[in-house]
mmCIF file of N, CA, C and O in Angstrom:
data_model
loop_
_atom_site.group_PDB
_atom_site.id
_atom_site.type_symbol
_atom_site.label_atom_id
_atom_site.label_comp_id
_atom_site.label_asym_id
_atom_site.label_seq_id
_atom_site.Cartn_x
_atom_site.Cartn_y
_atom_site.Cartn_z
ATOM 1 N N UNK A 6 0.788 -1.320 -0.396
ATOM 2 C CA UNK A 6 0.056 0.063 0.064
ATOM 3 C C UNK A 6 0.765 1.632 -0.035
ATOM 4 O O UNK A 6 2.093 1.291 0.819
ATOM 5 N N UNK A 7 0.173 2.364 -1.065
ATOM 6 C CA UNK A 7 0.995 3.543 -1.015
ATOM 7 C C UNK A 7 0.083 5.019 -0.868
ATOM 8 O O UNK A 7 -0.408 4.507 -0.560
ATOM 9 N N UNK A 8 0.959 6.047 0.056
ATOM 10 C CA UNK A 8 0.211 6.931 0.123
ATOM 11 C C UNK A 8 0.411 8.165 -0.725
ATOM 12 O O UNK A 8 1.946 8.323 -0.388
ATOM 13 N N UNK A 9 0.124 8.608 -1.444
ATOM 14 C CA UNK A 9 0.780 9.808 -2.513
ATOM 15 C C UNK A 9 0.463 10.925 -2.245
ATOM 16 O O UNK A 9 -1.045 11.417 -1.553
ATOM 17 N N UNK A 10 1.025 11.805 -2.215
ATOM 18 C CA UNK A 10 0.759 13.095 -1.138
ATOM 19 C C UNK A 10 1.344 14.158 -2.840
ATOM 20 O O UNK A 10 2.379 13.969 -3.684
ATOM 21 N N UNK A 11 -0.175 14.569 -3.737
ATOM 22 C CA UNK A 11 0.339 15.519 -4.374
ATOM 23 C C UNK A 11 -0.140 16.725 -4.612
ATOM 24 O O UNK A 11 -0.845 17.569 -3.783
ATOM 25 N N UNK A 12 0.726 18.117 -4.700
ATOM 26 C CA UNK A 12 0.589 19.270 -4.433
ATOM 27 C C UNK A 12 0.454 19.716 -6.094
ATOM 28 O O UNK A 12 1.270 19.569 -6.908
ATOM 29 N N UNK A 13 -1.217 20.122 -6.112
ATOM 30 C CA UNK A 13 -1.521 20.655 -7.397
ATOM 31 C C UNK A 13 -1.932 22.358 -7.371
ATOM 32 O O UNK A 13 -2.358 22.376 -6.429
ATOM 33 N N UNK A 14 -1.208 22.681 -8.113
ATOM 34 C CA UNK A 14 -1.945 24.392 -8.077
ATOM 35 C C UNK A 14 -3.232 24.408 -8.288
ATOM 36 O O UNK A 14 -4.338 23.669 -8.710
ATOM 37 N N UNK A 15 -4.076 25.495 -7.476
ATOM 38 C CA UNK A 15 -5.359 25.757 -7.490
ATOM 39 C C UNK A 15 -5.751 25.870 -8.685
ATOM 40 O O UNK A 15 -7.186 25.693 -8.777
ATOM 41 N N UNK A 16 -4.985 26.248 -9.783
ATOM 42 C CA UNK A 16 -5.869 26.307 -11.073
ATOM 43 C C UNK A 16 -6.608 24.960 -11.576
ATOM 44 O O UNK A 16 -7.636 24.899 -12.344
ATOM 45 N N UNK A 17 -5.845 24.306 -11.381
ATOM 46 C CA UNK A 17 -5.891 23.186 -11.552
ATOM 47 C C UNK A 17 -6.541 21.266 -11.161
ATOM 48 O O UNK A 17 -6.986 20.615 -10.798
ATOM 49 N N UNK A 18 -6.800 22.134 -9.336
ATOM 50 C CA UNK A 18 -7.305 21.143 -7.968
ATOM 51 C C UNK A 18 -8.355 20.961 -8.725
ATOM 52 O O UNK A 18 -8.999 19.555 -8.267
ATOM 53 N N UNK A 19 -9.670 21.451 -8.738
ATOM 54 C CA UNK A 19 -10.863 20.941 -9.381
ATOM 55 C C UNK A 19 -10.803 19.582 -10.436
ATOM 56 O O UNK A 19 -11.639 18.955 -10.463
ATOM 57 N N UNK A 20 -10.068 19.820 -11.465
ATOM 58 C CA UNK A 20 -10.135 18.524 -12.681
ATOM 59 C C UNK A 20 -9.445 17.622 -11.805
ATOM 60 O O UNK A 20 -9.774 17.131 -12.389
ATOM 61 N N UNK A 21 -7.836 17.638 -11.396
ATOM 62 C CA UNK A 21 -7.442 16.499 -11.028
ATOM 63 C C UNK A 21 -8.246 15.996 -10.200
ATOM 64 O O UNK A 21 -8.378 14.791 -9.823
ATOM 65 N N UNK A 22 -9.003 16.600 -8.763
ATOM 66 C CA UNK A 22 -10.423 15.844 -8.244
ATOM 67 C C UNK A 22 -10.843 15.169 -9.012
ATOM 68 O O UNK A 22 -11.161 13.851 -8.246
ATOM 69 N N UNK A 23 -12.134 15.671 -9.497
ATOM 70 C CA UNK A 23 -13.044 15.151 -10.505
ATOM 71 C C UNK A 23 -12.131 13.988 -11.393
ATOM 72 O O UNK A 23 -12.602 12.835 -10.928
ATOM 73 N N UNK A 24 -11.106 13.850 -12.145
ATOM 74 C CA UNK A 24 -11.081 12.573 -12.733
ATOM 75 C C UNK A 24 -10.114 11.761 -11.662
ATOM 76 O O UNK A 24 -10.125 10.767 -11.940
ATOM 77 N N UNK A 25 -9.227 11.999 -10.921
ATOM 78 C CA UNK A 25 -9.345 10.695 -9.666
ATOM 79 C C UNK A 25 -10.316 10.196 -9.031
ATOM 80 O O UNK A 25 -10.489 8.982 -9.265
ATOM 81 N N UNK A 26 -11.346 10.908 -9.091
ATOM 82 C CA UNK A 26 -12.441 10.225 -8.128
ATOM 83 C C UNK A 26 -13.135 9.665 -9.301
ATOM 84 O O UNK A 26 -13.884 8.697 -9.018
ATOM 85 N N UNK A 27 -13.325 10.187 -10.774
ATOM 86 C CA UNK A 27 -13.902 9.285 -11.598
ATOM 87 C C UNK A 27 -12.832 8.317 -12.123
ATOM 88 O O UNK A 27 -14.142 7.112 -12.696
ATOM 89 N N UNK A 28 -11.953 7.861 -11.670
ATOM 90 C CA UNK A 28 -11.112 6.590 -12.071
ATOM 91 C C UNK A 28 -10.869 6.054 -10.699
ATOM 92 O O UNK A 28 -10.667 4.464 -10.683
ATOM 93 N N UNK A 29 -11.828 6.056 -9.985
ATOM 94 C CA UNK A 29 -12.319 5.585 -8.292
ATOM 95 C C UNK A 29 -11.311 5.574 -7.218
ATOM 96 O O UNK A 29 -11.636 4.632 -6.727
ATOM 97 N N UNK A 30 -10.166 6.935 -7.568
ATOM 98 C CA UNK A 30 -9.393 6.634 -6.322
ATOM 99 C C UNK A 30 -10.356 7.846 -4.809
ATOM 100 O O UNK A 30 -10.946 8.805 -5.569
ATOM 101 N N UNK A 31 -9.816 7.379 -3.983
ATOM 102 C CA UNK A 31 -10.237 7.796 -3.073
ATOM 103 C C UNK A 31 -9.453 9.025 -2.827
ATOM 104 O O UNK A 31 -7.990 8.611 -2.619
ATOM 105 N N UNK A 32 -9.963 10.214 -1.857
ATOM 106 C CA UNK A 32 -8.812 11.620 -1.892
ATOM 107 C C UNK A 32 -9.676 12.298 -1.037
ATOM 108 O O UNK A 32 -10.653 12.952 -0.879
ATOM 109 N N UNK A 33 -8.046 13.095 -0.625
ATOM 110 C CA UNK A 33 -8.449 13.701 0.450
ATOM 111 C C UNK A 33 -7.970 14.951 0.194
ATOM 112 O O UNK A 33 -6.601 15.156 -0.331
ATOM 113 N N UNK A 34 -8.496 16.540 0.442
ATOM 114 C CA UNK A 34 -7.994 17.070 0.008
ATOM 115 C C UNK A 34 -7.352 18.574 1.253
ATOM 116 O O UNK A 34 -8.537 18.565 1.544
ATOM 117 N N UNK A 35 -6.479 19.024 0.636
ATOM 118 C CA UNK A 35 -6.288 20.287 1.689
ATOM 119 C C UNK A 35 -5.944 21.028 0.723
ATOM 120 O O UNK A 35 -5.220 21.305 0.065
ATOM 121 N N UNK A 36 -6.188 22.251 1.505
ATOM 122 C CA UNK A 36 -5.621 23.470 1.253
ATOM 123 C C UNK A 36 -4.464 23.927 1.487
ATOM 124 O O UNK A 36 -4.501 24.227 3.265
ATOM 125 N N UNK A 37 -3.650 24.616 0.910
ATOM 126 C CA UNK A 37 -2.619 24.521 1.126
ATOM 127 C C UNK A 37 -1.717 25.771 0.640
ATOM 128 O O UNK A 37 -2.368 26.342 -0.317
ATOM 129 N N UNK A 38 -0.590 26.316 0.613
ATOM 130 C CA UNK A 38 -0.104 27.546 0.152
ATOM 131 C C UNK A 38 1.377 27.610 0.179
ATOM 132 O O UNK A 38 1.955 27.029 0.663
ATOM 133 N N UNK A 39 1.955 27.593 -1.400
ATOM 134 C CA UNK A 39 3.045 27.440 -1.735
ATOM 135 C C UNK A 39 4.185 28.232 -1.020
ATOM 136 O O UNK A 39 3.642 29.617 -0.986
ATOM 137 N N UNK A 40 5.377 27.951 -1.024
ATOM 138 C CA UNK A 40 6.398 28.729 -0.433
ATOM 139 C C UNK A 40 7.042 30.111 -0.931
ATOM 140 O O UNK A 40 7.328 31.252 -0.401
ATOM 141 N N UNK A 41 7.049 29.737 -2.473
ATOM 142 C CA UNK A 41 8.213 30.538 -3.294
ATOM 143 C C UNK A 41 7.232 31.589 -3.985
ATOM 144 O O UNK A 41 7.354 33.011 -4.239
ATOM 145 N N UNK A 42 5.711 31.693 -4.791
ATOM 146 C CA UNK A 42 4.931 32.507 -4.396
ATOM 147 C C UNK A 42 3.825 33.356 -3.532
ATOM 148 O O UNK A 42 3.357 33.720 -3.995
ATOM 149 N N UNK A 43 4.148 32.184 -2.596
ATOM 150 C CA UNK A 43 3.016 32.169 -1.667
ATOM 151 C C UNK A 43 1.670 32.201 -2.528
ATOM 152 O O UNK A 43 0.748 32.665 -2.060
ATOM 153 N N UNK A 44 0.873 31.434 -3.567
ATOM 154 C CA UNK A 44 0.531 31.570 -4.196
ATOM 155 C C UNK A 44 -0.633 30.004 -3.541
ATOM 156 O O UNK A 44 -0.247 28.720 -2.994
ATOM 157 N N UNK A 45 -1.840 29.989 -3.662
ATOM 158 C CA UNK A 45 -2.772 28.682 -3.243
ATOM 159 C C UNK A 45 -2.521 27.190 -4.026
ATOM 160 O O UNK A 45 -2.391 27.356 -5.596
ATOM 161 N N UNK A 46 -2.482 26.590 -3.514
ATOM 162 C CA UNK A 46 -2.338 24.996 -3.696
ATOM 163 C C UNK A 46 -3.387 24.252 -3.211
ATOM 164 O O UNK A 46 -3.850 24.198 -2.314
ATOM 165 N N UNK A 47 -3.682 22.903 -3.522
ATOM 166 C CA UNK A 47 -4.329 21.778 -3.054
ATOM 167 C C UNK A 47 -3.713 20.615 -3.040
ATOM 168 O O UNK A 47 -2.913 20.274 -4.262
ATOM 169 N N UNK A 48 -3.259 19.986 -1.867
ATOM 170 C CA UNK A 48 -2.034 18.930 -1.586
ATOM 171 C C UNK A 48 -3.510 17.689 -1.095
ATOM 172 O O UNK A 48 -4.464 17.624 -0.464
ATOM 173 N N UNK A 49 -3.442 16.343 -2.503
ATOM 174 C CA UNK A 49 -4.259 16.128 -2.482
ATOM 175 C C UNK A 49 -3.603 14.645 -1.480
ATOM 176 O O UNK A 49 -2.390 14.229 -1.921
ATOM 177 N N UNK A 50 -4.017 13.720 -0.689
ATOM 178 C CA UNK A 50 -3.627 12.550 -0.468
ATOM 179 C C UNK A 50 -4.255 11.517 -0.524
ATOM 180 O O UNK A 50 -5.803 11.345 -0.845
ATOM 181 N N UNK A 51 -3.801 10.196 -1.405
ATOM 182 C CA UNK A 51 -4.206 9.421 -1.889
ATOM 183 C C UNK A 51 -3.949 7.963 -1.361
ATOM 184 O O UNK A 51 -2.285 7.802 -1.737
ATOM 185 N N UNK A 52 -4.501 7.347 -1.113
ATOM 186 C CA UNK A 52 -4.216 6.087 -0.831
ATOM 187 C C UNK A 52 -4.490 5.059 -1.109
ATOM 188 O O UNK A 52 -5.528 4.931 -2.118
ATOM 189 N N UNK A 53 -3.106 4.361 -2.055
ATOM 190 C CA UNK A 53 -3.577 2.985 -3.319
ATOM 191 C C UNK A 53 -2.479 1.992 -3.027
ATOM 192 O O UNK A 53 -1.604 1.957 -2.338
ATOM 193 N N UNK A 54 -3.366 0.487 -3.914
ATOM 194 C CA UNK A 54 -2.381 -0.398 -3.869
ATOM 195 C C UNK A 54 -1.120 -0.562 -4.774
ATOM 196 O O UNK A 54 -1.401 1.177 -5.341
ATOM 197 N N UNK A 55 -0.010 -0.805 -4.547
ATOM 198 C CA UNK A 55 1.764 -0.209 -5.041
ATOM 199 C C UNK A 55 1.196 -0.705 -6.708
ATOM 200 O O UNK A 55 1.804 0.529 -7.475
ATOM 201 N N UNK A 56 0.215 -1.369 -7.429
ATOM 202 C CA UNK A 56 0.351 -1.613 -8.673
ATOM 203 C C UNK A 56 -0.699 -0.231 -8.998
ATOM 204 O O UNK A 56 -0.745 -0.374 -10.483
ATOM 205 N N UNK A 57 -1.224 0.399 -8.049
ATOM 206 C CA UNK A 57 -2.240 1.525 -8.990
ATOM 207 C C UNK A 57 -1.127 2.903 -8.994
ATOM 208 O O UNK A 57 -2.062 4.241 -9.041
ATOM 209 N N UNK A 58 -0.294 2.862 -8.408
ATOM 210 C CA UNK A 58 0.248 4.036 -8.509
ATOM 211 C C UNK A 58 0.809 5.122 -9.871
ATOM 212 O O UNK A 58 0.430 6.572 -9.195
ATOM 213 N N UNK A 59 1.167 4.222 -10.711
ATOM 214 C CA UNK A 59 1.234 4.581 -11.725
ATOM 215 C C UNK A 59 0.077 5.161 -12.286
ATOM 216 O O UNK A 59 -0.010 6.321 -13.118
ATOM 217 N N UNK A 60 -0.827 4.755 -12.229
ATOM 218 C CA UNK A 60 -2.460 4.982 -12.847
ATOM 219 C C UNK A 60 -2.674 6.687 -12.017
ATOM 220 O O UNK A 60 -3.141 7.251 -12.595
ATOM 221 N N UNK A 61 -2.166 6.370 -10.869
ATOM 222 C CA UNK A 61 -2.755 7.876 -10.541
ATOM 223 C C UNK A 61 -1.895 9.163 -10.964
ATOM 224 O O UNK A 61 -2.546 9.870 -10.996
ATOM 225 N N UNK A 62 -0.898 8.613 -10.799
ATOM 226 C CA UNK A 62 0.462 9.657 -11.542
ATOM 227 C C UNK A 62 -0.073 10.282 -12.892
ATOM 228 O O UNK A 62 0.060 11.073 -13.242
ATOM 229 N N UNK A 63 -0.679 9.448 -13.294
ATOM 230 C CA UNK A 63 -0.852 9.509 -14.946
ATOM 231 C C UNK A 63 -2.140 10.333 -15.272
ATOM 232 O O UNK A 63 -2.381 11.463 -16.170
ATOM 233 N N UNK A 64 -2.862 10.034 -14.279
ATOM 234 C CA UNK A 64 -4.265 11.382 -14.125
ATOM 235 C C UNK A 64 -3.840 12.474 -13.952
ATOM 236 O O UNK A 64 -4.271 13.706 -14.311
ATOM 237 N N UNK A 65 -3.022 12.897 -13.034
ATOM 238 C CA UNK A 65 -2.507 14.035 -12.238
ATOM 239 C C UNK A 65 -1.529 14.491 -13.424
ATOM 240 O O UNK A 65 -1.816 15.704 -13.528
ATOM 241 N N UNK A 66 -1.005 13.944 -13.737
ATOM 242 C CA UNK A 66 -0.189 14.663 -15.069
ATOM 243 C C UNK A 66 -0.935 14.566 -16.339
ATOM 244 O O UNK A 66 -1.375 16.234 -16.899
ATOM 245 N N UNK A 67 -2.138 14.098 -16.452
ATOM 246 C CA UNK A 67 -2.845 14.642 -17.567
ATOM 247 C C UNK A 67 -3.792 15.903 -17.039
ATOM 248 O O UNK A 67 -3.814 17.053 -18.043
ATOM 249 N N UNK A 68 -3.570 15.889 -16.026
ATOM 250 C CA UNK A 68 -5.264 17.136 -15.513
ATOM 251 C C UNK A 68 -4.262 18.175 -14.255
ATOM 252 O O UNK A 68 -5.111 19.522 -14.625
ATOM 253 N N UNK A 69 -3.025 18.575 -14.912
ATOM 254 C CA UNK A 69 -2.353 19.334 -14.130
ATOM 255 C C UNK A 69 -1.299 20.249 -15.062
ATOM 256 O O UNK A 69 -0.357 19.150 -15.403
ATOM 257 N N UNK A 70 -1.036 21.127 -15.116
ATOM 258 C CA UNK A 70 -0.622 22.029 -16.900
ATOM 259 C C UNK A 70 0.770 22.513 -16.347
ATOM 260 O O UNK A 70 -0.253 23.377 -14.791
ATOM 261 N N UNK A 71 1.795 22.644 -16.536
ATOM 262 C CA UNK A 71 2.411 24.236 -15.878
ATOM 263 C C UNK A 71 2.535 24.904 -16.990
ATOM 264 O O UNK A 71 1.940 25.021 -18.026
ATOM 265 N N UNK A 72 2.328 26.579 -16.204
ATOM 266 C CA UNK A 72 2.411 27.578 -16.993
ATOM 267 C C UNK A 72 3.552 28.738 -16.798
ATOM 268 O O UNK A 72 4.254 28.335 -15.868
ATOM 269 N N UNK A 73 3.514 29.623 -17.791
ATOM 270 C CA UNK A 73 4.714 30.498 -17.055
ATOM 271 C C UNK A 73 3.810 31.978 -16.559
ATOM 272 O O UNK A 73 2.894 32.241 -16.867
ATOM 273 N N UNK A 74 4.733 32.491 -15.911
ATOM 274 C CA UNK A 74 3.817 33.557 -15.216
ATOM 275 C C UNK A 74 4.926 34.744 -15.121
ATOM 276 O O UNK A 74 5.745 34.448 -14.395
ATOM 277 N N UNK A 75 4.624 35.794 -14.935
ATOM 278 C CA UNK A 75 5.473 37.196 -15.065
ATOM 279 C C UNK A 75 4.803 37.770 -13.704
ATOM 280 O O UNK A 75 3.743 37.767 -13.101
ATOM 281 N N UNK A 76 6.565 37.950 -12.556
ATOM 282 C CA UNK A 76 6.191 38.209 -11.190
ATOM 283 C C UNK A 76 7.637 39.525 -11.108
ATOM 284 O O UNK A 76 8.891 39.236 -11.774
ATOM 285 N N UNK A 77 7.145 40.428 -10.079
ATOM 286 C CA UNK A 77 8.348 41.426 -9.981
ATOM 287 C C UNK A 77 9.240 40.406 -8.981
ATOM 288 O O UNK A 77 9.025 39.647 -8.297
ATOM 289 N N UNK A 78 10.592 41.016 -9.674
ATOM 290 C CA UNK A 78 11.646 40.651 -8.725
ATOM 291 C C UNK A 78 12.695 41.852 -8.322
ATOM 292 O O UNK A 78 12.564 43.007 -9.061
ATOM 293 N N UNK A 79 13.266 41.866 -7.023
ATOM 294 C CA UNK A 79 14.273 43.036 -6.600
ATOM 295 C C UNK A 79 15.397 42.626 -7.244
ATOM 296 O O UNK A 79 15.939 41.238 -7.040
ATOM 297 N N UNK A 80 16.142 43.645 -7.603
ATOM 298 C CA UNK A 80 17.451 44.369 -7.529
ATOM 299 C C UNK A 80 18.289 44.922 -6.760
ATOM 300 O O UNK A 80 17.657 45.711 -7.191
ATOM 301 N N UNK A 81 19.619 44.907 -6.604
ATOM 302 C CA UNK A 81 19.923 45.985 -6.014
ATOM 303 C C UNK A 81 21.036 46.435 -6.855
ATOM 304 O O UNK A 81 21.756 45.889 -7.430
ATOM 305 N N UNK A 82 21.117 47.752 -7.170
ATOM 306 C CA UNK A 82 22.004 48.431 -7.528
ATOM 307 C C UNK A 82 23.093 49.244 -7.165
ATOM 308 O O UNK A 82 22.423 50.863 -6.876
ATOM 309 N N UNK A 83 23.792 48.590 -6.475
ATOM 310 C CA UNK A 83 24.570 49.581 -5.465
ATOM 311 C C UNK A 83 23.731 49.643 -4.060
ATOM 312 O O UNK A 83 23.031 49.461 -3.770
ATOM 313 N N UNK A 84 24.448 51.144 -3.335
ATOM 314 C CA UNK A 84 24.357 51.316 -2.093
ATOM 315 C C UNK A 84 22.845 52.251 -2.227
ATOM 316 O O UNK A 84 22.879 52.917 -2.272
ATOM 317 N N UNK A 85 22.007 51.113 -1.633
ATOM 318 C CA UNK A 85 20.484 51.710 -1.470
ATOM 319 C C UNK A 85 19.558 51.999 -2.418
ATOM 320 O O UNK A 85 18.616 52.989 -2.409
ATOM 321 N N UNK A 86 20.190 51.742 -3.796
ATOM 322 C CA UNK A 86 18.853 51.860 -4.625
ATOM 323 C C UNK A 86 18.443 50.130 -5.268
ATOM 324 O O UNK A 86 19.331 49.398 -5.497
ATOM 325 N N UNK A 87 17.472 50.429 -5.049
ATOM 326 C CA UNK A 87 16.563 49.258 -5.177
ATOM 327 C C UNK A 87 15.981 49.182 -7.192
ATOM 328 O O UNK A 87 14.955 50.392 -6.935
ATOM 329 N N UNK A 88 15.570 48.597 -7.737
ATOM 330 C CA UNK A 88 14.616 48.300 -9.128
ATOM 331 C C UNK A 88 13.920 47.226 -8.680
ATOM 332 O O UNK A 88 14.465 45.994 -8.561
ATOM 333 N N UNK A 89 12.678 47.204 -9.263
ATOM 334 C CA UNK A 89 11.643 45.919 -9.306
ATOM 335 C C UNK A 89 11.196 45.652 -10.766
ATOM 336 O O UNK A 89 11.260 46.755 -11.727
ATOM 337 N N UNK A 90 11.530 44.721 -11.447
ATOM 338 C CA UNK A 90 11.746 44.552 -12.835
ATOM 339 C C UNK A 90 11.003 43.133 -12.957
ATOM 340 O O UNK A 90 10.997 41.905 -12.205
ATOM 341 N N UNK A 91 10.174 42.777 -13.894
ATOM 342 C CA UNK A 91 8.924 41.537 -13.698
ATOM 343 C C UNK A 91 10.518 40.837 -14.217
ATOM 344 O O UNK A 91 11.088 40.489 -15.322
ATOM 345 N N UNK A 92 9.699 38.965 -13.856
ATOM 346 C CA UNK A 92 10.873 37.965 -14.320
ATOM 347 C C UNK A 92 9.908 36.747 -14.177
ATOM 348 O O UNK A 92 8.905 36.857 -13.960
ATOM 349 N N UNK A 93 10.102 35.994 -16.061
ATOM 350 C CA UNK A 93 9.479 35.068 -15.665
ATOM 351 C C UNK A 93 9.619 33.987 -15.228
ATOM 352 O O UNK A 93 10.561 33.468 -15.417
ATOM 353 N N UNK A 94 8.729 33.569 -14.424
ATOM 354 C CA UNK A 94 8.616 31.843 -13.715
ATOM 355 C C UNK A 94 7.700 30.765 -13.942
ATOM 356 O O UNK A 94 6.890 30.986 -14.162
ATOM 357 N N UNK A 95 8.433 29.980 -14.449
ATOM 358 C CA UNK A 95 7.194 28.120 -14.675
ATOM 359 C C UNK A 95 6.183 28.391 -13.405
ATOM 360 O O UNK A 95 6.679 27.676 -11.615
ATOM 361 N N UNK A 96 5.302 27.621 -13.112
ATOM 362 C CA UNK A 96 4.599 27.595 -12.551
ATOM 363 C C UNK A 96 3.081 26.280 -12.703
ATOM 364 O O UNK A 96 3.225 26.034 -13.637
ATOM 365 N N UNK A 97 2.593 25.966 -12.218
ATOM 366 C CA UNK A 97 1.590 24.454 -12.005
ATOM 367 C C UNK A 97 2.300 23.654 -12.377
ATOM 368 O O UNK A 97 3.487 23.183 -11.366
ATOM 369 N N UNK A 98 1.741 22.425 -12.485
ATOM 370 C CA UNK A 98 2.174 21.225 -12.658
ATOM 371 C C UNK A 98 1.398 20.367 -11.551
ATOM 372 O O UNK A 98 0.873 20.891 -10.492
ATOM 373 N N UNK A 99 2.590 19.930 -10.831
ATOM 374 C CA UNK A 99 2.316 18.882 -9.912
ATOM 375 C C UNK A 99 3.516 18.521 -9.099
ATOM 376 O O UNK A 99 4.703 18.295 -9.700
ATOM 377 N N UNK A 100 3.836 18.236 -7.934
ATOM 378 C CA UNK A 100 4.645 18.028 -7.455
ATOM 379 C C UNK A 100 4.550 16.893 -6.378
ATOM 380 O O UNK A 100 3.294 16.710 -5.762
ATOM 381 N N UNK A 101 4.673 15.536 -6.723
ATOM 382 C CA UNK A 101 4.475 14.369 -6.066
ATOM 383 C C UNK A 101 5.214 13.323 -5.153
ATOM 384 O O UNK A 101 6.720 13.222 -5.855
ATOM 385 N N UNK A 102 4.821 13.151 -3.942
ATOM 386 C CA UNK A 102 5.834 12.277 -3.125
ATOM 387 C C UNK A 102 4.802 10.852 -3.186
ATOM 388 O O UNK A 102 3.687 10.967 -2.716
ATOM 389 N N UNK A 103 5.712 10.034 -2.569
ATOM 390 C CA UNK A 103 4.976 8.160 -2.810
ATOM 391 C C UNK A 103 5.778 7.651 -1.524
ATOM 392 O O UNK A 103 6.868 7.908 -1.731
ATOM 393 N N UNK A 104 5.058 7.119 -0.419
ATOM 394 C CA UNK A 104 5.730 6.698 0.718
ATOM 395 C C UNK A 104 4.881 5.468 0.772
ATOM 396 O O UNK A 104 3.550 5.045 0.596
ATOM 397 N N UNK A 105 5.937 4.812 1.274
ATOM 398 C CA UNK A 105 4.973 3.075 1.601
ATOM 399 C C UNK A 105 4.284 2.963 3.144
ATOM 400 O O UNK A 105 4.656 4.235 4.181
ATOM 401 N N UNK A 106 2.916 2.803 3.077
ATOM 402 C CA UNK A 106 2.307 2.434 4.123
ATOM 403 C C UNK A 106 2.408 1.340 4.741
ATOM 404 O O UNK A 106 2.049 0.041 3.916
ATOM 405 N N UNK A 107 2.275 1.159 6.506
ATOM 406 C CA UNK A 107 2.451 -0.148 6.904
ATOM 407 C C UNK A 107 1.630 -0.527 6.792
ATOM 408 O O UNK A 107 0.943 -2.149 7.430
ATOM 409 N N UNK A 108 0.563 0.187 7.460
ATOM 410 C CA UNK A 108 -1.231 -0.570 8.273
ATOM 411 C C UNK A 108 -1.886 0.343 7.543
ATOM 412 O O UNK A 108 -1.803 1.772 7.865
ATOM 413 N N UNK A 109 -3.053 0.448 7.327
ATOM 414 C CA UNK A 109 -3.994 0.900 6.857
ATOM 415 C C UNK A 109 -5.815 0.080 7.432
ATOM 416 O O UNK A 109 -5.972 -0.647 7.289
ATOM 417 N N UNK A 110 -6.224 1.235 7.794
ATOM 418 C CA UNK A 110 -7.766 0.712 8.728
ATOM 419 C C UNK A 110 -8.735 1.921 8.305
ATOM 420 O O UNK A 110 -8.275 3.338 8.790
ATOM 421 N N UNK A 111 -9.631 1.458 7.520
ATOM 422 C CA UNK A 111 -10.702 2.962 7.516
ATOM 423 C C UNK A 111 -11.846 2.336 8.648
ATOM 424 O O UNK A 111 -12.903 1.318 8.492
ATOM 425 N N UNK A 112 -12.025 3.325 9.554
ATOM 426 C CA UNK A 112 -12.905 3.146 10.863
ATOM 427 C C UNK A 112 -14.314 3.204 10.480
ATOM 428 O O UNK A 112 -14.459 4.779 9.917
#
């Protein structure tokens, strides 16, 4: 048995949740915040059999897309002189962790 933690951007969380449920996987959703851009994410907790892990990852990959976004970046030019200019960064997609589960009980 495996526990999958999948961190997905808020833009894709509804599609990912619907697709996982439609594929027959039990999903728990947690509202989370990313550290880099402080943007909203959804962290999915999915318990599944070892042989279904690739199926879960395929569903998540199909419904979570990477995007680019312009964000302000601060740079220092000498003593006390700062300028802000936009930088393009990649956001979205999914970050997935798979862990072993020694015991599972549903009460």
